[in-house]
Amino acid sequence: MLRVHFTAEDLFDVTFATEPLPLVELALALVAWQRTDEPAVFGRWRGSVSRELPARARPLLDLLRPDGDNPPFVEPYAADLEEGLAAVRDAGSLLTPDQLRRAAVRAPGPASWLRALWDQDGEAWDVLDGALRAAHETVVAPQWTRIRQSFRADVAWRTRLLAGHGIRACLASIHPRAAWSGTVFEVGLPPDYEVRLGGRGLVLMPSVFWTGRPLLAGRPDGSHVLMYPALTPLPLAAPGTGGGALDALLGRTRAAVLQSLLERRTTSEVARDLAISLPSVSEHTRTLRAAGLITTERDGRAVLHSATVLGVDLLRSGG
């Protein structure tokens, strides 16, 4: 279970990241590519990455594993690619033997190049630099407009949620298993990880690639970043901005699902009315429910969905 202890000061010091970060998104993209969850959303995208990812980028898979618990030095909080690559290089002298052992145990390939990396071998660091550049050029750069669009829409919505309903509702909306126990924020999924913020605040950062439970990472200044799945993952982010604010936040189909639930409907009725598959409706309603935008209840064998007050508020604000 993830447990984050807030002080009263921390509850007033929750902010959002201002922009997605290229190497953080790259790391989470490669993690998402190796995962097998949410195939209805990420399946086609994973197939595309499998075909297009160059061999030069493959050494990164020894560092970036599917659980997202990866060496922090390879995903620095840097605003652009070149700044991030420089930060990766600068971190080399700070790597410890314990970090090497951990990376080597998790790596699917031979650990010889990882040992060379930790030994500050110039050739190994050139391999890492080339792998990061090649992966970024293939996976992140072509999608950067959509990544920023989904990121900004998520931040805009949750900022509104924070202002209108408070920090508890805002954080509880980021994952279906998220809840509060007093001033402790909890997500009831392994592995166990517990942090006391101690008055240093928290930065929230949505990711269009991450699909697991929220990830908590420390920063050099002692504060923490909580990374969570954006409401609209990359494969559902509509290209361009012509669809309107609600489409940018939810994706066109998911926005239509929410719109249809202004009246209580079954999964089958939504699928029929919107001409989409039952698994697709289930995927969309799961995400909308996790965000507090709809409720779901059983009536005999039927599963009934309807928009919440938050969902109606979002539809009104999004036009």
Short mmCIF file of C-alpha atoms in Angstrom, two decimals:
data_model
loop_
_atom_site.label_atom_id
_atom_site.label_comp_id
_atom_site.label_asym_id
_atom_site.label_seq_id
_atom_site.Cartn_x
_atom_site.Cartn_y
_atom_site.Cartn_z
CA MET A 1 0.00 0.00 0.00
CA LEU A 2 1.13 3.54 -0.77
CA ARG A 3 0.69 5.81 2.27
CA VAL A 4 1.44 9.55 2.19
CA HIS A 5 1.26 11.40 5.51
CA PHE A 6 0.19 15.04 5.21
CA THR A 7 0.67 17.73 7.82
CA ALA A 8 -1.77 20.63 7.96
CA GLU A 9 0.87 22.68 6.14
CA ASP A 10 1.18 20.07 3.38
CA LEU A 11 -2.56 20.13 2.73
CA PHE A 12 -2.21 23.79 1.75
CA ASP A 13 0.90 23.18 -0.35
CA VAL A 14 -0.28 20.85 -3.11
CA THR A 15 0.58 22.18 -6.57
CA PHE A 16 0.62 20.91 -10.13
CA ALA A 17 3.58 20.55 -12.46
CA THR A 18 3.47 23.24 -15.12
CA GLU A 19 4.47 21.08 -18.12
CA PRO A 20 5.20 17.44 -18.96
CA LEU A 21 8.91 16.58 -18.78
CA PRO A 22 10.39 14.82 -21.84
CA LEU A 23 12.63 12.25 -20.14
CA VAL A 24 10.06 11.47 -17.45
CA GLU A 25 7.44 10.84 -20.14
CA LEU A 26 9.96 8.82 -22.15
CA ALA A 27 10.74 6.59 -19.17
CA LEU A 28 7.06 6.04 -18.44
CA ALA A 29 6.34 5.40 -22.13
CA LEU A 30 8.92 2.61 -22.25
CA VAL A 31 7.50 1.22 -19.02
CA ALA A 32 3.96 1.32 -20.44
CA TRP A 33 5.15 -0.40 -23.61
CA GLN A 34 6.42 -3.37 -21.56
CA ARG A 35 3.25 -3.66 -19.47
CA THR A 36 0.26 -5.77 -20.44
CA ASP A 37 -2.55 -3.96 -18.62
CA GLU A 38 -5.30 -1.94 -20.33
CA PRO A 39 -4.89 -3.71 -23.69
CA ALA A 40 -8.05 -2.08 -25.08
CA VAL A 41 -6.40 1.34 -24.75
CA PHE A 42 -2.69 0.65 -25.18
CA GLY A 43 -2.66 -2.51 -27.30
CA ARG A 44 -2.41 -0.85 -30.72
CA TRP A 45 0.06 1.76 -29.44
CA ARG A 46 2.29 -0.98 -28.00
CA GLY A 47 2.28 -2.76 -31.34
CA SER A 48 3.33 0.45 -33.08
CA VAL A 49 6.22 1.02 -30.64
CA SER A 50 7.35 -2.61 -31.07
CA ARG A 51 7.64 -2.06 -34.81
CA GLU A 52 9.28 1.36 -34.65
CA LEU A 53 11.61 1.37 -31.63
CA PRO A 54 15.17 1.20 -33.02
CA ALA A 55 17.72 -1.31 -31.73
CA ARG A 56 19.82 1.62 -30.51
CA ALA A 57 17.18 2.33 -27.87
CA ARG A 58 16.96 -1.22 -26.51
CA PRO A 59 19.66 -0.84 -23.78
CA LEU A 60 17.17 1.35 -21.91
CA LEU A 61 15.11 -1.75 -21.18
CA ASP A 62 17.85 -2.86 -18.76
CA LEU A 63 17.11 0.24 -16.70
CA LEU A 64 13.39 0.87 -17.20
CA ARG A 65 11.24 -2.02 -16.01
CA PRO A 66 7.44 -2.50 -16.21
CA ASP A 67 6.73 -1.75 -12.53
CA GLY A 68 7.99 1.84 -12.88
CA ASP A 69 10.41 1.49 -9.93
CA ASN A 70 13.37 2.72 -11.97
CA PRO A 71 16.70 4.48 -11.31
CA PRO A 72 15.81 8.17 -10.86
CA PHE A 73 18.93 9.40 -12.68
CA VAL A 74 17.59 8.29 -16.06
CA GLU A 75 14.37 10.32 -15.76
CA PRO A 76 15.43 13.76 -14.46
CA TYR A 77 12.98 16.60 -13.87
CA ALA A 78 14.28 18.66 -16.77
CA ALA A 79 12.17 20.92 -18.99
CA ASP A 80 13.78 19.98 -22.32
CA LEU A 81 15.69 17.09 -23.84
CA GLU A 82 19.18 18.58 -23.89
CA GLU A 83 18.90 19.81 -20.30
CA GLY A 84 17.71 16.34 -19.32
CA LEU A 85 20.54 14.54 -21.11
CA ALA A 86 23.06 16.81 -19.38
CA ALA A 87 21.43 16.03 -16.02
CA VAL A 88 21.71 12.29 -16.75
CA ARG A 89 25.44 12.69 -17.44
CA ASP A 90 25.97 14.78 -14.31
CA ALA A 91 24.30 12.11 -12.18
CA GLY A 92 26.87 9.50 -13.25
CA SER A 93 29.39 10.33 -10.54
CA LEU A 94 26.71 9.94 -7.84
CA LEU A 95 25.64 6.39 -8.72
CA THR A 96 26.21 3.87 -5.92
CA PRO A 97 27.11 0.16 -5.94
CA ASP A 98 23.75 -0.63 -4.32
CA GLN A 99 21.96 1.02 -7.24
CA LEU A 100 24.03 -1.05 -9.67
CA ARG A 101 23.14 -4.29 -7.89
CA ARG A 102 19.47 -3.37 -7.96
CA ALA A 103 19.55 -2.47 -11.67
CA ALA A 104 21.54 -5.58 -12.60
CA VAL A 105 19.12 -7.94 -10.81
CA ARG A 106 16.16 -6.38 -12.63
CA ALA A 107 17.78 -6.20 -16.08
CA PRO A 108 16.65 -8.84 -18.59
CA GLY A 109 19.93 -8.61 -20.55
CA PRO A 110 23.59 -9.01 -19.62
CA ALA A 111 24.76 -6.59 -16.92
CA SER A 112 28.20 -5.94 -18.44
CA TRP A 113 27.25 -2.60 -19.97
CA LEU A 114 25.53 -1.55 -16.74
CA ARG A 115 28.76 -2.24 -14.83
CA ALA A 116 30.64 -0.19 -17.40
CA LEU A 117 28.09 2.60 -16.95
CA TRP A 118 28.57 2.63 -13.19
CA ASP A 119 32.36 2.53 -13.72
CA GLN A 120 32.08 5.79 -15.72
CA ASP A 121 33.16 4.16 -18.98
CA GLY A 122 32.79 6.81 -21.69
CA GLU A 123 31.61 4.33 -24.30
CA ALA A 124 28.83 3.04 -22.04
CA TRP A 125 27.64 6.58 -21.37
CA ASP A 126 27.61 7.25 -25.10
CA VAL A 127 25.41 4.16 -25.51
CA LEU A 128 23.00 5.52 -22.90
CA ASP A 129 22.93 8.98 -24.49
CA GLY A 130 22.28 7.48 -27.94
CA ALA A 131 19.56 5.19 -26.56
CA LEU A 132 17.75 8.10 -24.88
CA ARG A 133 17.94 10.23 -28.03
CA ALA A 134 16.74 7.43 -30.31
CA ALA A 135 13.86 6.47 -28.03
CA HIS A 136 12.80 10.09 -27.55
CA GLU A 137 12.86 10.72 -31.30
CA THR A 138 10.70 7.65 -31.94
CA VAL A 139 8.28 7.50 -29.01
CA VAL A 140 7.89 10.99 -27.51
CA ALA A 141 8.82 13.71 -30.00
CA PRO A 142 6.19 12.83 -32.67
CA GLN A 143 3.47 12.85 -29.98
CA TRP A 144 4.58 15.88 -27.97
CA THR A 145 1.65 18.09 -28.98
CA ARG A 146 -0.85 15.43 -27.88
CA ILE A 147 1.13 14.76 -24.68
CA ARG A 148 1.01 18.44 -23.72
CA GLN A 149 -2.65 18.72 -24.69
CA SER A 150 -3.69 15.80 -22.46
CA PHE A 151 -1.40 16.97 -19.64
CA ARG A 152 -2.78 20.52 -19.64
CA ALA A 153 -6.39 19.36 -19.85
CA ASP A 154 -5.90 17.04 -16.87
CA VAL A 155 -4.25 19.79 -14.80
CA ALA A 156 -7.01 22.25 -15.72
CA TRP A 157 -9.73 19.84 -14.64
CA ARG A 158 -8.07 18.82 -11.36
CA THR A 159 -7.21 22.43 -10.53
CA ARG A 160 -10.92 23.18 -10.85
CA LEU A 161 -11.71 20.11 -8.75
CA LEU A 162 -9.21 21.22 -6.10
CA ALA A 163 -10.68 24.73 -5.97
CA GLY A 164 -14.30 23.59 -5.88
CA HIS A 165 -14.14 20.44 -3.77
CA GLY A 166 -10.83 20.44 -1.92
CA ILE A 167 -7.65 18.41 -1.81
CA ARG A 168 -9.34 15.22 -0.61
CA ALA A 169 -11.63 15.00 -3.65
CA CYS A 170 -8.81 16.01 -5.98
CA LEU A 171 -6.40 13.30 -4.81
CA ALA A 172 -9.09 10.64 -4.39
CA SER A 173 -9.90 11.08 -8.10
CA ILE A 174 -6.48 10.00 -9.37
CA HIS A 175 -6.94 6.25 -8.84
CA PRO A 176 -9.85 3.83 -8.18
CA ARG A 177 -8.10 2.50 -5.04
CA ALA A 178 -7.24 5.93 -3.63
CA ALA A 179 -8.77 6.98 -0.30
CA TRP A 180 -8.09 9.00 2.84
CA SER A 181 -7.59 7.83 6.40
CA GLY A 182 -7.53 11.00 8.45
CA THR A 183 -4.66 13.04 7.00
CA VAL A 184 -3.06 9.99 5.34
CA PHE A 185 -3.59 9.51 1.61
CA GLU A 186 -3.64 5.81 0.71
CA VAL A 187 -3.70 3.72 -2.45
CA GLY A 188 -4.45 0.10 -1.58
CA LEU A 189 -2.07 -1.65 -3.98
CA PRO A 190 1.42 -3.15 -3.56
CA PRO A 191 4.27 -2.55 -3.09
CA ASP A 192 4.32 -1.01 0.39
CA TYR A 193 5.71 2.51 0.43
CA GLU A 194 5.24 5.14 3.12
CA VAL A 195 6.32 8.79 3.15
CA ARG A 196 5.87 11.68 5.57
CA LEU A 197 5.83 14.94 3.66
CA GLY A 198 6.88 16.88 6.74
CA GLY A 199 5.69 20.27 5.56
CA ARG A 200 7.58 20.15 2.28
CA GLY A 201 4.49 19.92 0.09
CA LEU A 202 3.58 17.80 -2.91
CA VAL A 203 3.67 18.32 -6.68
CA LEU A 204 1.09 16.46 -8.78
CA MET A 205 2.16 15.33 -12.25
CA PRO A 206 -0.16 13.49 -14.65
CA SER A 207 1.37 11.15 -17.20
CA VAL A 208 -0.29 10.13 -20.46
CA PHE A 209 1.66 6.85 -20.47
CA TRP A 210 1.57 5.56 -16.89
CA THR A 211 -1.16 2.98 -16.20
CA GLY A 212 -0.36 1.69 -12.71
CA ARG A 213 -0.90 3.01 -9.22
CA PRO A 214 0.43 6.53 -8.46
CA LEU A 215 4.23 6.75 -8.16
CA LEU A 216 5.88 8.86 -5.48
CA ALA A 217 9.38 10.25 -6.02
CA GLY A 218 11.58 12.51 -3.93
CA ARG A 219 13.27 15.62 -5.33
CA PRO A 220 16.65 17.09 -4.35
CA ASP A 221 14.99 19.91 -2.40
CA GLY A 222 13.20 17.41 -0.13
CA SER A 223 9.76 17.81 -1.70
CA HIS A 224 7.93 14.97 -3.44
CA VAL A 225 6.25 14.43 -6.80
CA LEU A 226 3.20 12.20 -7.18
CA MET A 227 2.86 10.88 -10.74
CA TYR A 228 -0.51 9.45 -11.71
CA PRO A 229 -2.32 8.34 -14.89
CA ALA A 230 -3.76 11.29 -16.80
CA LEU A 231 -7.50 11.11 -17.31
CA THR A 232 -6.92 10.75 -21.06
CA PRO A 233 -4.01 8.41 -21.92
CA LEU A 234 -2.05 9.09 -25.09
CA PRO A 235 -3.85 6.57 -27.35
CA LEU A 236 -7.17 8.29 -26.59
CA ALA A 237 -5.92 11.87 -26.89
CA ALA A 238 -7.46 13.36 -30.00
CA PRO A 239 -4.91 14.99 -32.36
CA GLY A 240 -5.30 18.73 -32.73
CA THR A 241 -7.42 21.04 -30.61
CA GLY A 242 -10.56 21.34 -32.69
CA GLY A 243 -12.68 19.02 -30.56
CA GLY A 244 -13.21 21.46 -27.69
CA ALA A 245 -12.10 21.53 -24.07
CA LEU A 246 -14.08 18.48 -23.00
CA ASP A 247 -12.74 16.34 -25.86
CA ALA A 248 -9.20 17.47 -25.00
CA LEU A 249 -9.64 16.34 -21.41
CA LEU A 250 -11.54 13.10 -21.87
CA GLY A 251 -11.10 12.13 -25.50
CA ARG A 252 -14.05 12.33 -27.87
CA THR A 253 -15.54 8.91 -27.12
CA ARG A 254 -15.17 9.19 -23.36
CA ALA A 255 -16.74 12.65 -23.44
CA ALA A 256 -19.66 11.18 -25.39
CA VAL A 257 -20.02 8.40 -22.80
CA LEU A 258 -20.19 10.96 -20.00
CA GLN A 259 -22.69 13.05 -21.96
CA SER A 260 -24.90 10.00 -22.48
CA LEU A 261 -24.94 9.35 -18.74
CA LEU A 262 -26.83 12.51 -17.90
CA GLU A 263 -29.60 9.89 -17.86
CA ARG A 264 -29.07 6.58 -16.09
CA ARG A 265 -28.08 3.90 -18.58
CA THR A 266 -26.80 0.35 -18.67
CA THR A 267 -23.49 -0.61 -20.25
CA SER A 268 -25.35 -2.20 -23.15
CA GLU A 269 -27.46 0.89 -23.75
CA VAL A 270 -24.38 3.13 -23.89
CA ALA A 271 -22.68 0.71 -26.30
CA ARG A 272 -25.75 0.64 -28.53
CA ASP A 273 -26.36 4.40 -28.49
CA LEU A 274 -22.73 5.29 -29.28
CA ALA A 275 -22.04 2.31 -31.57
CA ILE A 276 -18.99 1.17 -29.57
CA SER A 277 -18.10 -2.21 -28.05
CA LEU A 278 -19.06 -3.37 -24.55
CA PRO A 279 -15.37 -3.66 -23.48
CA SER A 280 -14.81 -0.09 -24.67
CA VAL A 281 -17.76 1.18 -22.61
CA SER A 282 -16.48 -0.72 -19.56
CA GLU A 283 -13.04 0.86 -19.97
CA HIS A 284 -14.45 4.36 -20.25
CA THR A 285 -16.88 3.98 -17.35
CA ARG A 286 -14.11 2.59 -15.13
CA THR A 287 -11.99 5.69 -15.73
CA LEU A 288 -14.93 8.09 -15.35
CA ARG A 289 -15.92 6.38 -12.10
CA ALA A 290 -12.36 6.58 -10.75
CA ALA A 291 -12.39 10.32 -11.44
CA GLY A 292 -15.64 10.76 -9.54
CA LEU A 293 -17.55 11.75 -12.69
CA ILE A 294 -20.05 8.87 -12.68
CA THR A 295 -21.48 6.34 -10.25
CA THR A 296 -22.23 2.70 -10.98
CA GLU A 297 -24.73 0.45 -9.22
CA ARG A 298 -26.29 -2.95 -9.77
CA ASP A 299 -29.99 -3.53 -10.27
CA GLY A 300 -30.37 -7.28 -10.46
CA ARG A 301 -28.22 -8.39 -13.39
CA ALA A 302 -28.05 -4.90 -14.90
CA VAL A 303 -25.18 -2.47 -14.26
CA LEU A 304 -26.43 1.12 -14.24
CA HIS A 305 -24.27 4.22 -14.71
CA SER A 306 -25.12 7.88 -14.20
CA ALA A 307 -23.23 11.17 -14.06
CA THR A 308 -22.39 12.63 -10.63
CA VAL A 309 -22.63 16.29 -9.66
CA LEU A 310 -18.94 16.57 -10.62
CA GLY A 311 -19.68 14.99 -13.99
CA VAL A 312 -22.54 17.37 -14.69
CA ASP A 313 -20.35 20.30 -13.61
CA LEU A 314 -17.64 19.19 -16.01
CA LEU A 315 -20.10 18.88 -18.90
CA ARG A 316 -21.40 22.38 -18.24
CA SER A 317 -17.94 23.92 -17.96
CA GLY A 318 -16.76 22.09 -21.08
CA GLY A 319 -19.67 23.25 -23.19
#
